[in-house]
Amino acid sequence: MSVKPLMTSTSQLAASSRDRLITFDNFLFGTRWKAQLQDFKDRADELVEHFVSFNMPVPPRFDGLSVIELEITMSSTSWSLLRDYLSELDLLEKQDWISFRGNMHLLHDLAMSWSDKVKERIVAGQADAVMLHLSSQLERIKAAATTLKYCHGKDFKDEHWSALLQGKLGLGKEIRLESLTVGHFVAALDKVLEPALLVFVKELQAQAQGEVLVRDALQELSVWSQTAELSLVEYKEQGRKTMLVKDWGRMFLDLGDKQSLLSSLKESQFYRAFESIGASYETKMSNLDFVLHALNTVQRKWVYLEPIFARGGLPNESKRFRGVDEDFREIMCLVEVDQKLFSTAFLEWALWFHASIIRASQVQSG
């Protein structure tokens, strides 16, 4: 019986796939090997008995059988360890990435634990091909830990995952975050270990985090644009009620803060993906800034002139003021109904406010 087939099969492990492991396992541990070895041992015992029965001086020695038996025992232990390792790894590989990424250390811990076991066998002189292969795989998993950390993907959107999974790892289009498992990364370990991928995922994470900041800021602008309202106060003069805007300082301060926020976003290298949204807010806030300043000017002039004309002052200008007064009060009635700063109607009053400033100024100057 030759040990060469056994050694050849074991040495091929490094190049074999996971699916071929079952074939090697059955080949090594199957009844064929045990039966053949036992057959040789029975023949050897029979030959020794024949030598003794015929009083032959030197019975034969079959030291090779002991060597083969020792090698099979050692290989059997190695294959058993490899099978146990793959069973533990398989449990991790089946975990979905969303759940696993919060416990990413488990993969590294597995590799560290098994590395200690492999080292013990190697130090004990049992460094066969299986153990060397397993040691190599464990080192690869440990080396991949840094790159996998950046594949966490907490801030990733669909486009980031596509760039990583399909663009870099070469996974099928059907693989998305929802179906992604630890096994997908383990299967693509060769690509995960490429230095270029570590650079890529670092940049991808920085991009995703930067875009989160831009997206959150734009969300803040969105919420503000949907909820910000004018603050009104009732103004009475000779029994006539008119709503006026108050808290101008707060409104101008809020608007200035939001304009500054948008300006800071435009300086971000990740702003380009949101440029159209930002441009829309920039236009709206620019229009709002003009309308608020115009309304503030018209209101101040109206508040100054209205008591004068209400008491009969400046009769020569009363007709012109009456036009300004009617328009202003009509606008403020509409504002009372819809007090939102970004009301479409409110922003469209820019031309009217501009004309009202001119007319009110003419009335005031006489």
Coordinates of C-alpha atoms in Angstrom, one line a residue, residues 111-261:
A111 CA -9.9 33.3 12.8
M112 CA -7.8 34.0 16.0
S113 CA -9.3 31.1 17.9
W114 CA -8.6 28.6 15.1
S115 CA -5.1 30.1 14.4
D116 CA -4.2 29.1 18.0
K117 CA -5.4 25.5 17.4
V118 CA -3.5 25.3 14.1
K119 CA -0.3 26.7 15.7
E120 CA -0.4 24.0 18.4
R121 CA -0.4 21.3 15.7
I122 CA 2.3 22.9 13.7
V123 CA 4.5 23.3 16.7
A124 CA 3.9 19.6 17.6
G125 CA 5.3 18.6 14.2
Q126 CA 1.9 17.9 12.6
A127 CA 2.1 20.5 9.9
D128 CA 0.5 18.6 7.0
A129 CA -1.0 20.2 3.9
V130 CA -4.4 20.5 5.5
M131 CA -3.1 22.5 8.4
L132 CA -1.0 24.7 6.2
H133 CA -4.0 25.4 4.0
L134 CA -6.1 26.2 7.0
S135 CA -3.4 28.5 8.5
S136 CA -3.3 30.3 5.2
Q137 CA -7.0 30.8 5.1
L138 CA -7.1 32.1 8.6
E139 CA -4.4 34.6 7.9
R140 CA -6.4 35.8 4.9
I141 CA -9.5 36.3 7.0
K142 CA -7.6 38.2 9.7
A143 CA -6.0 40.4 7.0
A144 CA -9.4 41.2 5.5
A145 CA -10.7 42.5 8.8
T146 CA -9.6 46.1 8.2
T147 CA -11.3 46.3 4.8
L148 CA -14.5 44.6 6.0
K149 CA -14.7 47.2 8.7
Y150 CA -15.1 49.9 6.1
C151 CA -17.8 47.7 4.4
H152 CA -20.1 48.3 7.4
G153 CA -22.2 50.4 5.2
K154 CA -24.4 52.1 7.8
D155 CA -24.5 55.3 5.7
F156 CA -24.5 53.6 2.3
K157 CA -27.3 54.2 -0.1
D158 CA -28.2 51.9 -3.0
E159 CA -25.7 53.5 -5.3
H160 CA -22.8 53.0 -2.8
W161 CA -23.7 49.3 -2.4
S162 CA -23.9 48.8 -6.1
A163 CA -20.5 50.4 -6.5
L164 CA -19.0 48.0 -3.9
L165 CA -20.9 44.7 -4.6
Q166 CA -21.3 44.8 -8.3
G167 CA -18.6 47.2 -9.3
K168 CA -15.7 45.9 -7.1
L169 CA -16.6 42.5 -5.8
G170 CA -18.2 41.3 -9.0
L171 CA -21.4 39.9 -7.3
G172 CA -24.6 39.4 -9.3
K173 CA -27.0 42.2 -9.8
E174 CA -29.6 40.4 -7.7
I175 CA -27.4 40.8 -4.6
R176 CA -28.5 43.8 -2.7
L177 CA -28.1 44.8 1.0
E178 CA -31.3 43.0 1.9
S179 CA -29.9 39.7 0.6
L180 CA -26.2 40.3 1.4
T181 CA -24.6 37.8 3.7
V182 CA -21.2 37.3 5.3
G183 CA -20.6 34.4 2.9
H184 CA -20.6 36.8 -0.1
F185 CA -17.6 38.6 1.4
V186 CA -15.8 35.4 2.3
A187 CA -16.4 34.1 -1.2
A188 CA -14.9 37.3 -2.6
L189 CA -11.9 37.2 -0.2
D190 CA -9.3 37.5 -3.0
K191 CA -10.8 40.9 -4.1
V192 CA -11.4 42.0 -0.5
L193 CA -7.7 41.6 0.2
E194 CA -6.6 43.8 -2.8
P195 CA -5.0 47.0 -1.5
A196 CA -7.0 49.0 -4.0
L197 CA -10.2 47.8 -2.5
L198 CA -9.3 49.2 1.0
V199 CA -8.6 52.6 -0.6
F200 CA -11.9 52.4 -2.5
V201 CA -14.1 51.5 0.6
K202 CA -12.4 54.2 2.7
E203 CA -13.3 56.8 0.0
L204 CA -16.7 55.3 -0.4
Q205 CA -17.4 55.5 3.3
A206 CA -16.2 59.1 3.4
Q207 CA -18.4 59.9 0.5
A208 CA -21.4 58.3 2.1
Q209 CA -20.8 60.1 5.4
G210 CA -20.3 63.4 3.6
E211 CA -23.5 62.9 1.7
V212 CA -25.4 62.1 4.9
L213 CA -24.4 65.5 6.3
V214 CA -25.5 67.2 3.1
R215 CA -28.7 65.2 3.0
D216 CA -29.5 66.0 6.7
A217 CA -28.9 69.7 6.1
L218 CA -31.2 69.7 3.1
Q219 CA -33.8 67.9 5.2
E220 CA -33.5 70.6 7.8
L221 CA -34.1 73.2 5.0
S222 CA -37.0 71.1 3.8
V223 CA -38.7 71.0 7.2
W224 CA -38.1 74.7 7.8
S225 CA -39.5 75.6 4.4
Q226 CA -42.6 73.6 5.2
T227 CA -43.2 74.8 8.7
A228 CA -41.8 78.4 9.0
E229 CA -44.6 80.9 9.3
L230 CA -45.0 84.7 9.7
S231 CA -45.8 85.9 13.2
L232 CA -48.8 88.3 13.1
V233 CA -50.2 90.8 15.5
E234 CA -53.5 92.7 15.4
Y235 CA -53.3 96.4 14.7
K236 CA -56.3 98.7 15.3
E237 CA -56.9 102.2 14.3
Q238 CA -60.3 103.9 14.7
G239 CA -62.1 100.6 15.0
R240 CA -60.5 99.1 11.9
K241 CA -58.5 95.9 12.3
T242 CA -55.4 95.1 10.3
M243 CA -53.0 92.2 10.8
L244 CA -49.3 93.1 10.8
V245 CA -46.1 91.1 10.8
K246 CA -44.0 91.0 14.0
D247 CA -40.7 89.4 15.1
W248 CA -38.9 90.7 12.0
G249 CA -35.5 90.3 13.6
R250 CA -36.1 86.6 14.4
M251 CA -37.3 85.9 10.8
F252 CA -34.4 87.6 9.2
L253 CA -32.0 85.8 11.5
D254 CA -33.6 82.4 10.7
L255 CA -33.4 83.2 7.0
G256 CA -29.8 84.3 7.2
D257 CA -28.9 81.1 9.1
K258 CA -30.5 78.9 6.5
Q259 CA -28.8 80.8 3.7
S260 CA -25.5 80.4 5.4
L261 CA -26.2 76.7 5.9

